Short mmCIF file of C-alpha atoms and ligand atoms in Angstrom, two decimals:
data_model
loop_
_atom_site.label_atom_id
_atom_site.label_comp_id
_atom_site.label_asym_id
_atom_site.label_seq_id
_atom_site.Cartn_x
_atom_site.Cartn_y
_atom_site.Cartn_z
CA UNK A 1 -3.11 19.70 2.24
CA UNK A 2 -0.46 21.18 0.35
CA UNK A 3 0.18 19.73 -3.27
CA UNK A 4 2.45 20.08 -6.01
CA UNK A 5 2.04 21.00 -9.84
CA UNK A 6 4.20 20.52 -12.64
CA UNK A 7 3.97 21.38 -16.18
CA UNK A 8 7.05 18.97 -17.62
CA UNK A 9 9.01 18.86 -20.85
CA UNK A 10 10.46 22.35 -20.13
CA UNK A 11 14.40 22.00 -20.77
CA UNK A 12 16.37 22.64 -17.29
CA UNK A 13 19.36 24.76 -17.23
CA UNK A 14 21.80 27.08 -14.88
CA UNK A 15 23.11 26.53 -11.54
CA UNK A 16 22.28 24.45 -8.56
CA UNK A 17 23.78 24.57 -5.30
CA UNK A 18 23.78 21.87 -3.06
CA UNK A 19 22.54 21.79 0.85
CA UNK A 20 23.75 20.35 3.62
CA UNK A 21 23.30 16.84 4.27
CA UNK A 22 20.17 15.82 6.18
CA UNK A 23 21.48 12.14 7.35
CA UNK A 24 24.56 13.78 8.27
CA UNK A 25 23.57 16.46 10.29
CA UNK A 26 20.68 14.68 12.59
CA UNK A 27 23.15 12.74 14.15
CA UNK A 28 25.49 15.04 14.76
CA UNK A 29 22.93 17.11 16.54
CA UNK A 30 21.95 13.83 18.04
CA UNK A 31 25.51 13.94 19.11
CA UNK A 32 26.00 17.62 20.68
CA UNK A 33 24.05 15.92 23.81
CA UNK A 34 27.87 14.96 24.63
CA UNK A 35 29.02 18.85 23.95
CA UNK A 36 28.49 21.82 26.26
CA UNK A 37 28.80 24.66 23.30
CA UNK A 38 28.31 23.60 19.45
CA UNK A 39 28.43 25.76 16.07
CA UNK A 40 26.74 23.58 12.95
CA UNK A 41 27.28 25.30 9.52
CA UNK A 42 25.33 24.49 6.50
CA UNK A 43 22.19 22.40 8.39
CA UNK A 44 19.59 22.17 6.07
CA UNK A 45 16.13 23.55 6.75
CA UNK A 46 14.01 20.36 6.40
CA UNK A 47 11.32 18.90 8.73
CA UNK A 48 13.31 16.08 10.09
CA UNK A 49 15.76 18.75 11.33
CA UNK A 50 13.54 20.75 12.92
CA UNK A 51 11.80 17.72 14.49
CA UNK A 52 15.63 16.58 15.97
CA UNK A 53 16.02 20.36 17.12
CA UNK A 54 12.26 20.23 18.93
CA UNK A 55 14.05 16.77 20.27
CA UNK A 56 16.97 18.18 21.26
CA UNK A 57 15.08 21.00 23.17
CA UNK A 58 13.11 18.69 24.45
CA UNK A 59 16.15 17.48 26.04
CA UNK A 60 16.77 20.28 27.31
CA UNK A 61 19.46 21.68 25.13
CA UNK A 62 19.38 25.74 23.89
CA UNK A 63 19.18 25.70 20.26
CA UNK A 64 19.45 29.10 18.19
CA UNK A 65 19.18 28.27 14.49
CA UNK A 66 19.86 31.21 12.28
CA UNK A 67 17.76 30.25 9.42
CA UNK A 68 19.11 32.96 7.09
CA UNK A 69 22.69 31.51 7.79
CA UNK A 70 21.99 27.89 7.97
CA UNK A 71 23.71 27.88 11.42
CA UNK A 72 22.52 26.15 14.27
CA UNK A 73 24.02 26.84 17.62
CA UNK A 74 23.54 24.34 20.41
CA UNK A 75 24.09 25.15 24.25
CA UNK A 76 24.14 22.21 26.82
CA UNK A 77 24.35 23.81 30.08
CA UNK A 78 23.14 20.71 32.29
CA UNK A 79 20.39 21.92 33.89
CA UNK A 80 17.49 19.95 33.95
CA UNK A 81 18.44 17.23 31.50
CA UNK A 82 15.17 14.84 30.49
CA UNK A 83 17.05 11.69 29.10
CA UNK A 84 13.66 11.03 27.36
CA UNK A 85 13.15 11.17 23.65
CA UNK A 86 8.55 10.51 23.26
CA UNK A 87 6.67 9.08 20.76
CA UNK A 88 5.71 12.30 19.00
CA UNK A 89 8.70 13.26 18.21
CA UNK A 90 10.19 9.75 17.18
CA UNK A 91 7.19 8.58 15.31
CA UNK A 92 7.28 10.76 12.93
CA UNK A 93 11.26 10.95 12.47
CA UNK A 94 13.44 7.73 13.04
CA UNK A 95 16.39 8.79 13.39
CA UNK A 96 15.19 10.36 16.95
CA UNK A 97 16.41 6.95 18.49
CA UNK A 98 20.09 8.31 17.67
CA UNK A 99 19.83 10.17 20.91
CA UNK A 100 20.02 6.71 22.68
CA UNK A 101 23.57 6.64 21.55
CA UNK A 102 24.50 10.22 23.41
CA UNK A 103 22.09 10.48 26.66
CA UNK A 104 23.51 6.72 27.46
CA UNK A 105 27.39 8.20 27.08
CA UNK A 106 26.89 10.74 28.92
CA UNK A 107 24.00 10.38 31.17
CA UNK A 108 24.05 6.72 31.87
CA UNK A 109 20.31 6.11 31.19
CA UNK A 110 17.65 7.08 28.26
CA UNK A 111 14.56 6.22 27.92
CA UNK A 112 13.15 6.49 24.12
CA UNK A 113 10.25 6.02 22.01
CA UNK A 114 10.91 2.70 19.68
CA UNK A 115 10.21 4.01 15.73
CA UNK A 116 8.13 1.23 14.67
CA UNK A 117 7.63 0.28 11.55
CA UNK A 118 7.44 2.98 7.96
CA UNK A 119 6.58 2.68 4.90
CA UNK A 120 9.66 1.41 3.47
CA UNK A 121 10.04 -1.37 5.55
CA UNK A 122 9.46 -2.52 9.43
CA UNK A 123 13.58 -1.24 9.97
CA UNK A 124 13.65 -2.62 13.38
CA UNK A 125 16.60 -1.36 15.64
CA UNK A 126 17.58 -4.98 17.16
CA UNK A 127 21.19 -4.10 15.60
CA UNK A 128 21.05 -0.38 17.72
CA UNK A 129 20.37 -2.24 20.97
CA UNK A 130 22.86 -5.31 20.11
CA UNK A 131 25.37 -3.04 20.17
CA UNK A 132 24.74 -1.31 23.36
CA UNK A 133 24.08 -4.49 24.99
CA UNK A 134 27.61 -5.39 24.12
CA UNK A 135 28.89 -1.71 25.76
CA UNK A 136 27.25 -2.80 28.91
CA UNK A 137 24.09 -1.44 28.63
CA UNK A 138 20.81 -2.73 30.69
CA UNK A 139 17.99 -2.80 28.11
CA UNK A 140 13.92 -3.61 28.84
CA UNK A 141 11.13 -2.62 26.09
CA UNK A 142 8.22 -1.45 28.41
CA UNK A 143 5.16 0.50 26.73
CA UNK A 144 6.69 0.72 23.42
CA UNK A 145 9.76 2.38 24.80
CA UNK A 146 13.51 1.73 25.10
CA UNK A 147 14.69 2.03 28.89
CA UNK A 148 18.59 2.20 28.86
CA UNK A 149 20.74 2.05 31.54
CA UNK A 150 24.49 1.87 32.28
CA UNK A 151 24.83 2.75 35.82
CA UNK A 152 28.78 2.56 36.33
CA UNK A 153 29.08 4.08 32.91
CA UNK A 154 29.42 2.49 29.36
CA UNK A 155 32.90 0.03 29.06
CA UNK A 156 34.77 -0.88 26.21
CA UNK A 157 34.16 -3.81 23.96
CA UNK A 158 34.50 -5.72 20.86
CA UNK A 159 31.47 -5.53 18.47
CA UNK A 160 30.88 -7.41 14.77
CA UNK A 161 27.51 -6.14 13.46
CA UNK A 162 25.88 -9.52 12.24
CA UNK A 163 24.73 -7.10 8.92
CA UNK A 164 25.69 -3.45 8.21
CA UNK A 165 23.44 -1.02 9.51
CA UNK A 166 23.97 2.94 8.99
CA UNK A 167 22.00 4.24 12.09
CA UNK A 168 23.34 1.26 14.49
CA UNK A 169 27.00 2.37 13.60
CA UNK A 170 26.19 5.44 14.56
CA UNK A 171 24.29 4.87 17.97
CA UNK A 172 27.63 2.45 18.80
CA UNK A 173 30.05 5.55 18.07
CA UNK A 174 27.82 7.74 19.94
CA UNK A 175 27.39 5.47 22.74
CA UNK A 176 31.39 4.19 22.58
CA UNK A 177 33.15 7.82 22.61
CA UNK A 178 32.26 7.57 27.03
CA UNK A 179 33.28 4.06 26.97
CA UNK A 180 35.75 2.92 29.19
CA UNK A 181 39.05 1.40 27.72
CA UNK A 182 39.07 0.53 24.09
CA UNK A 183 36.09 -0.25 21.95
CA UNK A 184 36.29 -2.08 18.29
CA UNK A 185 32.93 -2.07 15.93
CA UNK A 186 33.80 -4.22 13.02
CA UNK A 187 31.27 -4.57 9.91
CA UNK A 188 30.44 -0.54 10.03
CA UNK A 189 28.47 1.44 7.80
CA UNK A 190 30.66 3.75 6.14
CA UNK A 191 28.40 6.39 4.21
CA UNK A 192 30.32 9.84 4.03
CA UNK A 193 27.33 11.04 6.83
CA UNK A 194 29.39 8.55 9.44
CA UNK A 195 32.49 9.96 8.27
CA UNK A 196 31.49 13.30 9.29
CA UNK A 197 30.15 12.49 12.26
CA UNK A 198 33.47 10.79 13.12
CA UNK A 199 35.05 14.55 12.21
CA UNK A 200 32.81 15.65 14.11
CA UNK A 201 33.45 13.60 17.54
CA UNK A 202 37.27 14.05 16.62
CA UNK A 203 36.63 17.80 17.20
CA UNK A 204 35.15 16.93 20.65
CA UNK A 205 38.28 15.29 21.57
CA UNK A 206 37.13 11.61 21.05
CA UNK A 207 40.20 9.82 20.06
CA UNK A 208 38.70 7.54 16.78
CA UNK A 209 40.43 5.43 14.06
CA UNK A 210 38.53 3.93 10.36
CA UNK A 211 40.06 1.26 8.64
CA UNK A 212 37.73 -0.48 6.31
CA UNK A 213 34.92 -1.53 7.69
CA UNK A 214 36.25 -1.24 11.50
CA UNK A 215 36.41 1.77 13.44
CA UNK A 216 38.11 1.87 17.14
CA UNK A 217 37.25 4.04 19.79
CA UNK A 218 40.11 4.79 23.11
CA UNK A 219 38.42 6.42 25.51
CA UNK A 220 38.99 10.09 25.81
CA UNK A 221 38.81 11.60 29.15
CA UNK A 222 38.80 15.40 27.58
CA UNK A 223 35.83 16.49 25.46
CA UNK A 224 36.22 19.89 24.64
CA UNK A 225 33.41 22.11 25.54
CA UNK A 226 33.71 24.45 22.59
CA UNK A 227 33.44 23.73 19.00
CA UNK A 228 32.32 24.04 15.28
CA UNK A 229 31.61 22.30 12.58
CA UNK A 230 30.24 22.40 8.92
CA UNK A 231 27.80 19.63 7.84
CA UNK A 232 28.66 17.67 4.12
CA UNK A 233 26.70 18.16 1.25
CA UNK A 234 23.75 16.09 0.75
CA UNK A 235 25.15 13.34 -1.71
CA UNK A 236 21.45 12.40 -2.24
CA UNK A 237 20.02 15.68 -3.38
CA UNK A 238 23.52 16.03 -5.76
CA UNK A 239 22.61 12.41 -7.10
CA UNK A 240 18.71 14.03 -7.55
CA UNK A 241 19.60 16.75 -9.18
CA UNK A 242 21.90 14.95 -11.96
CA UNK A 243 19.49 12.78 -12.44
CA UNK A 244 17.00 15.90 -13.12
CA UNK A 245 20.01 17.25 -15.36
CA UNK A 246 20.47 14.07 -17.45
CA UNK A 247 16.49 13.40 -18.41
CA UNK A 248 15.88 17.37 -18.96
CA UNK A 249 19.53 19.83 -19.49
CA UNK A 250 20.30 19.93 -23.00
CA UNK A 251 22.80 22.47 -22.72
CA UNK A 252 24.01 21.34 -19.21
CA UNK A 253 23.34 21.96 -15.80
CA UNK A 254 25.94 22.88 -13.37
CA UNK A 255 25.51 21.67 -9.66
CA UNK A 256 27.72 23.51 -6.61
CA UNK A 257 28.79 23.26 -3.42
CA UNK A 258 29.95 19.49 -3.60
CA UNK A 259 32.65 17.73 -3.69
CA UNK A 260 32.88 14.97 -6.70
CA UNK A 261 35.14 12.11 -5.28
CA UNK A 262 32.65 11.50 -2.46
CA UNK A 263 29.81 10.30 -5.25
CA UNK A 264 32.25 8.11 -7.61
CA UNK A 265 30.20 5.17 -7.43
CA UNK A 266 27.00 7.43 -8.62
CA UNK A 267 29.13 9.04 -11.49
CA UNK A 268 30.46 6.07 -12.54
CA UNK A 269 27.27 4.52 -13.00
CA UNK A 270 25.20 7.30 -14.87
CA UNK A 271 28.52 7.61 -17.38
CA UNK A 272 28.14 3.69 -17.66
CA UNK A 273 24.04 4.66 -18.62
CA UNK A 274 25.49 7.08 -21.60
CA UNK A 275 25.57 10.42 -19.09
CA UNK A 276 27.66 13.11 -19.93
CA UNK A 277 29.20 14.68 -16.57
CA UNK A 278 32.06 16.94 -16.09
CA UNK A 279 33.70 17.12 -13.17
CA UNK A 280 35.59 19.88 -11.48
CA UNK A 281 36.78 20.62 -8.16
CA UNK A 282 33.47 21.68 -6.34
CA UNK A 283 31.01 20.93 -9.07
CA UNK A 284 29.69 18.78 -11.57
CA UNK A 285 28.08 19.88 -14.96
CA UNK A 286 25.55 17.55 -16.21
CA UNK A 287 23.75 16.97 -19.95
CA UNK A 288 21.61 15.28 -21.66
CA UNK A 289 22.42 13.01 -23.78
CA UNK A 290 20.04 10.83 -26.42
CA UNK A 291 22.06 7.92 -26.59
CA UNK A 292 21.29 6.25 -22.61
CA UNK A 293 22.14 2.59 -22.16
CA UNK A 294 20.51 -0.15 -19.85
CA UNK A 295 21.71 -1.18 -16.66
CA UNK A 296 21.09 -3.68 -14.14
CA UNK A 297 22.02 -2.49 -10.66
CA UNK A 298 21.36 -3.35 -7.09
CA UNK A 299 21.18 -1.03 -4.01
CA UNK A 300 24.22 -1.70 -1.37
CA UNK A 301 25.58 -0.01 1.63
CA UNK A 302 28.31 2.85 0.66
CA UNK A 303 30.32 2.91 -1.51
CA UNK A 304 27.81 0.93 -3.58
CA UNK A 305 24.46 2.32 -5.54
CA UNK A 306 22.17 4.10 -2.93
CA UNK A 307 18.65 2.94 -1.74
CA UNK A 308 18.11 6.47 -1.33
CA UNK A 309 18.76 7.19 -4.66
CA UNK A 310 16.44 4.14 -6.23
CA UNK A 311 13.43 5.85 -6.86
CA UNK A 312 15.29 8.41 -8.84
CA UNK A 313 16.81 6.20 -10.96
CA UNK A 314 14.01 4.54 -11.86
CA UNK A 315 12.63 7.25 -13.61
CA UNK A 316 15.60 7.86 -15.91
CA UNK A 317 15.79 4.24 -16.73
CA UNK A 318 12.21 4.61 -18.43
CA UNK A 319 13.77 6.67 -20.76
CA UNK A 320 16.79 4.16 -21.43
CA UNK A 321 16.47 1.99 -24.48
CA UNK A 322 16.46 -1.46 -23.54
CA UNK A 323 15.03 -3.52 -20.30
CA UNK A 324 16.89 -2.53 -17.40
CA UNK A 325 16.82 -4.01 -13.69
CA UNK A 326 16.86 -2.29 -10.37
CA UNK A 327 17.13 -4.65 -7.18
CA UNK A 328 16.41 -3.34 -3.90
CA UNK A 329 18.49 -5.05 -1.42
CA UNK A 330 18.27 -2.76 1.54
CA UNK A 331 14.90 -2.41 2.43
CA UNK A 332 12.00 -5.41 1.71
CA UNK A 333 9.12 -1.99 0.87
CA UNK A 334 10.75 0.35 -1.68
CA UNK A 335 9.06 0.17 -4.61
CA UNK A 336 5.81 2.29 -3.74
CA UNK A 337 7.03 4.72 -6.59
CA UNK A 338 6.71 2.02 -8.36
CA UNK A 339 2.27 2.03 -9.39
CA UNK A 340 2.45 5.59 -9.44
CA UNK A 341 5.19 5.98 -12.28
CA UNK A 342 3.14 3.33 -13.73
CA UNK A 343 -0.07 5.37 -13.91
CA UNK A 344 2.31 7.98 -15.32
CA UNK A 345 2.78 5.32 -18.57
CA UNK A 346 6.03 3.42 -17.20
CA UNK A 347 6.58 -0.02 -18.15
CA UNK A 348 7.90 -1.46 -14.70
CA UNK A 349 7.25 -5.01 -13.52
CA UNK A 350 8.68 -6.17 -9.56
CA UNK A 351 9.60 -9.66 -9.27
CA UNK A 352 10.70 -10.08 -5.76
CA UNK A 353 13.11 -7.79 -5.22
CA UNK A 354 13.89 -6.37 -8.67
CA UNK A 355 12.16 -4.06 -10.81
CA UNK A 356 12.23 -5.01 -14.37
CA UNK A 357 12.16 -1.30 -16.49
CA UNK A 358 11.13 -1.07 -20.04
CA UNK A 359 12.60 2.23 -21.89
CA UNK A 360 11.70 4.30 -23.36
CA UNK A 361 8.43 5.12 -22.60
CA UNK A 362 6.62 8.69 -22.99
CA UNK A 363 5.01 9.97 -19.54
CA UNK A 364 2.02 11.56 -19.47
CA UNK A 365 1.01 14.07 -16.25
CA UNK A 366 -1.38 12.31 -13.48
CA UNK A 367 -2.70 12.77 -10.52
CA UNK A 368 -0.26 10.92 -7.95
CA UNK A 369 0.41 10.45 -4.30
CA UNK A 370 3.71 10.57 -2.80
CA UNK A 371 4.84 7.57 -0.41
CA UNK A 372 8.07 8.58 1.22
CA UNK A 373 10.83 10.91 0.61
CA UNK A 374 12.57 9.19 -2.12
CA UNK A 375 9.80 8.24 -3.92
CA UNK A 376 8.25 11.90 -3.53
CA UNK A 377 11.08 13.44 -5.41
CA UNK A 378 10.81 10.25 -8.09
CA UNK A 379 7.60 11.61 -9.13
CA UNK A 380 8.70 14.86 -9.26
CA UNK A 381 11.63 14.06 -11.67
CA UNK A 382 8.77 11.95 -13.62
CA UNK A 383 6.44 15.48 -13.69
CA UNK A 384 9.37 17.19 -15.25
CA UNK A 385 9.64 14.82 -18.09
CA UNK A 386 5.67 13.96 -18.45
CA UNK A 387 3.69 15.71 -21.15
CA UNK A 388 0.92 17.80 -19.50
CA UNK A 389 0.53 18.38 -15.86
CA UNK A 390 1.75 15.98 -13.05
CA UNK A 391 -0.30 16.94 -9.65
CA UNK A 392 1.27 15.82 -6.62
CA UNK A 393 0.16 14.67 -3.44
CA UNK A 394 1.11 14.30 0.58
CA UNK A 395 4.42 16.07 -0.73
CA UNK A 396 4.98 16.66 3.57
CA UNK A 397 7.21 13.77 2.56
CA UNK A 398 9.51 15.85 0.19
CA UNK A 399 9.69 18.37 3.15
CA UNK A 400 11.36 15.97 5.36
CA UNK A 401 14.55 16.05 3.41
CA UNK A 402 14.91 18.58 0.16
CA UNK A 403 15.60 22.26 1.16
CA UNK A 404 13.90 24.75 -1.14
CA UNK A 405 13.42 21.68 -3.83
CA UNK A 406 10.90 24.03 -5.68
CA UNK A 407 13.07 27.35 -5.25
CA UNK A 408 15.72 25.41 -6.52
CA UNK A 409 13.93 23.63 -9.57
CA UNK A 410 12.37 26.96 -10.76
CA UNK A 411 15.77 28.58 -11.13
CA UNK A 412 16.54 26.22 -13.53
CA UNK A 413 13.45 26.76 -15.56
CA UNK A 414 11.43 24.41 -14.19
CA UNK A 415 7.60 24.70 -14.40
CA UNK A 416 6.62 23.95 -10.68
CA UNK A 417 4.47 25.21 -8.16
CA UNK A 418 2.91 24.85 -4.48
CA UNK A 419 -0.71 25.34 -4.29
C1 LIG B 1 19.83 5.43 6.99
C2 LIG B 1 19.36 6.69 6.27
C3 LIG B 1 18.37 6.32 5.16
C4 LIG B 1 18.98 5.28 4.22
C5 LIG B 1 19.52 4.09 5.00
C6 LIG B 1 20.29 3.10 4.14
C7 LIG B 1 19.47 8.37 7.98
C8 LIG B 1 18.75 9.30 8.88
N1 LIG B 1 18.75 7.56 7.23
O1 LIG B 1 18.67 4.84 7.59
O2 LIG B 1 18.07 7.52 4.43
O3 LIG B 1 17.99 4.82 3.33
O4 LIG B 1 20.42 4.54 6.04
O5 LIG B 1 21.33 3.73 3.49
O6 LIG B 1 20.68 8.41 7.89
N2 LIG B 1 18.24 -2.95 10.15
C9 LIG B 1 17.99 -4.00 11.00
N3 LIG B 1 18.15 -3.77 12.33
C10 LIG B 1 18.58 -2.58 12.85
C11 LIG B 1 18.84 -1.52 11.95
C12 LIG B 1 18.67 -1.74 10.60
O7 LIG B 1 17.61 -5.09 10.58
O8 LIG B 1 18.71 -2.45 14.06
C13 LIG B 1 18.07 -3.16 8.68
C14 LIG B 1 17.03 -2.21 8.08
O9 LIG B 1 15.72 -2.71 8.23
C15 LIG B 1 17.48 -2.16 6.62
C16 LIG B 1 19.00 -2.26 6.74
O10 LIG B 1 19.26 -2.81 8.03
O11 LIG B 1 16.98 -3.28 5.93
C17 LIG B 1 19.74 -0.94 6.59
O12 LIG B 1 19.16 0.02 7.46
P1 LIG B 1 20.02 1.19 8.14
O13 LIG B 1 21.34 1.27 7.44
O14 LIG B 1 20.02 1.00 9.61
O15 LIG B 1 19.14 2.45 7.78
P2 LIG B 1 18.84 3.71 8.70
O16 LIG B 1 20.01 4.02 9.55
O17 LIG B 1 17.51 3.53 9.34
#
């Protein structure tokens, strides 16, 4: 099993460039089902990806990714279609169960593999199925799968999410673009990820409108059979990698290939720590700076503080003077970074759903085991700053969602291999 090893307290400095975002692009290539002929620019090569492309082939779609390009191109020529999405392919990435959304719209049944639980949390998909329910949609659990039909075709309707949900939004707009008549989700998830995906649909002809928290859908007899489209930037790895900049770039680091505004909320709050950030059109130079202030913060949906970027905080808030709180109101399971930063020297305590951090404290390399994505990359921020040498485990996680993280860290004078 593949590990990682890093020898921390080396400064970081130079460029970054960001990738493609990974939550943005599986469901649009969840949603080229509906497409005949699709060009994606800037996918990232990460394991969920190529897990959705295996899906999509699966499927029965033609994929051609050029890796050397990050282009994917995606050919649905309707021959024999399998509306089935299987257990090994959705076990080991959720977000499989967005292809519910598009083989429903367009195919009128699906039958796919429920994700079951993870390690984060049990993230059941009640709010997924609500919604389809609600669109007309025949659904029966039978051997652990979801069996979907909609034999006269999906039809319009008005839906209020009961909470806010990022992949149900999505499977509703996937679902909703075939819908008959006029369909209104209110209480959406609005991440930037669903925002692109709502580009993207526009491109296909769907005919969609955000307001708030409400999008409407008119159904769109014309989907056009041709098009292209360039993924976002990964607002997570950006938020990683100024988090990276702020514990360890003296002299600044300067992260590409995004596009501030998106990540206000994120900049806002690491100035409000003591964070020195510039920002320019299409980048962001971070520093370090000595003088970092507690914070108390809790995760929310977009535009608030991100689950996904939790873990990473965490880490520089051990380095923050003061006792500073993190509460984790997303998922009930997120703070298995938690004993292993501890074991590193942190002084963290959980009471319910908050994490009570003591700063600063000094880090000292260990031995430690990576959880799930998020948390994977927490302990690699914590190797970075940790005297000695921080060896990492089950880092398949960090391959799920951070293209070339070691490439990438290295060019900045980072200390970090693969063995
Ligand atoms: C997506 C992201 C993930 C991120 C999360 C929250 C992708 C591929 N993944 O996950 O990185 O951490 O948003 O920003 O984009 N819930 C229900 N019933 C449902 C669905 C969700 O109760 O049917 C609950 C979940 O358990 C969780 C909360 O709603 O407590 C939010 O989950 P959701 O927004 O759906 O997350 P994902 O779409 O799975």
């Amino acid at each position: 099993m593949q590990k990682l090893i890093i020898k921390g307290c080396r400064e970081l400095g130079g460029k970054i460039s960001i990738s493609g975002s990974k939550n943005a692009a599986l469901p649009i290539l969840a949603a080229s089902i509906l497409a005949n002929k699709v060009k994606i620019k800037n996918i990232p090569l990460v394991k969920d990806i190529f897990t959705m492309i295996e899906l999509l082939n699966f499927i029965g779609l033609k994929t051609k990714l050029i890796k050397k390009k990050n282009i994917i191109e995606i050919i649905n020529n309707e021959k024999k279609i399998n509306t089935l999405a299987p257990y090994k392919l959705v076990k080991t990435m959720r977000a499989g169960v967005l292809v519910l959304g598009s083989l429903l719209a367009k195919y009128k049944k699906a039958k796919v593999s429920l994700p079951g639980g993870c390690a984060i949390g049990t993230r059941p998909v009640d709010l997924h199925l609500f919604a389809l329910k609600k669109l007309g949609a025949k659904i029966r659990i039978k051997d652990g799968y979801i069996l979907a039909e909609a034999k006269k075709g999906l039809i319009g309707a008005n839906i209020k999410f009961p909470s806010i949900s990022v992949g149900a939004t999505e499977n509703a707009l996937l679902a909703a673009i075939k819908a008959k008549g006029k369909t209104i989700l209110k209480n959406c998830a609005i991440e930037p990820e669903i925002k692109d995906l709502i580009l993207f649909l526009k491109k296909l002809g769907a005919n969609i409108k955000l307001k708030g928290r409400t999008i409407s859908i008119k159904e769109s007899k014309k989907i056009n059979s041709k098009i292209s489209h360039q993924i976002i930037f990964d607002r997570i790895e950006l938020g990683t990698y100024m988090i990276a900049s702020a514990l360890l770039a003296k002299k600044g680091l300067t992260i590409n290939k995004i596009d501030p505004k998106i990540i206000r909320s994120e900049i806002d709050i690491l100035k409000k720590i003591g964070i020195s950030i510039r920002q320019k059109k299409n980048s962001v130079i971070v520093k370090k700076s000595n003088k970092l202030k507690k914070i108390n913060i809790t995760t929310k949906p977009y535009p608030g503080f991100p689950t996904d970027l939790q873990a990473q905080l965490m880490v520089l808030l051990t380095q923050v003077n003061g006792i500073s709180k993190i509460r984790e109101d997303i998922f009930e399971n997120r703070f298995m970074h938690v004993p292993e930063l501890k074991r590193m020297g942190a002084q963290i305590e959980i009471k319910e759903k908050t994490a009570i951090i003591k700063g600063p404290t000094k880090l000292t390399g260990a031995e430690v085991m990576a959880t799930d994505l998020r948390a994977s990359v927490s302990l690699v921020l914590a190797g970075l700053i940790a005297e000695n040498r921080t060896i990492i485990n089950r880092i398949y996680h960090l391959d799920r969602g951070y293209e070339f993280l070691e490439n990438k860290l290295k060019n900045c004078k980072a200390k970090i291999k693969r063995i």
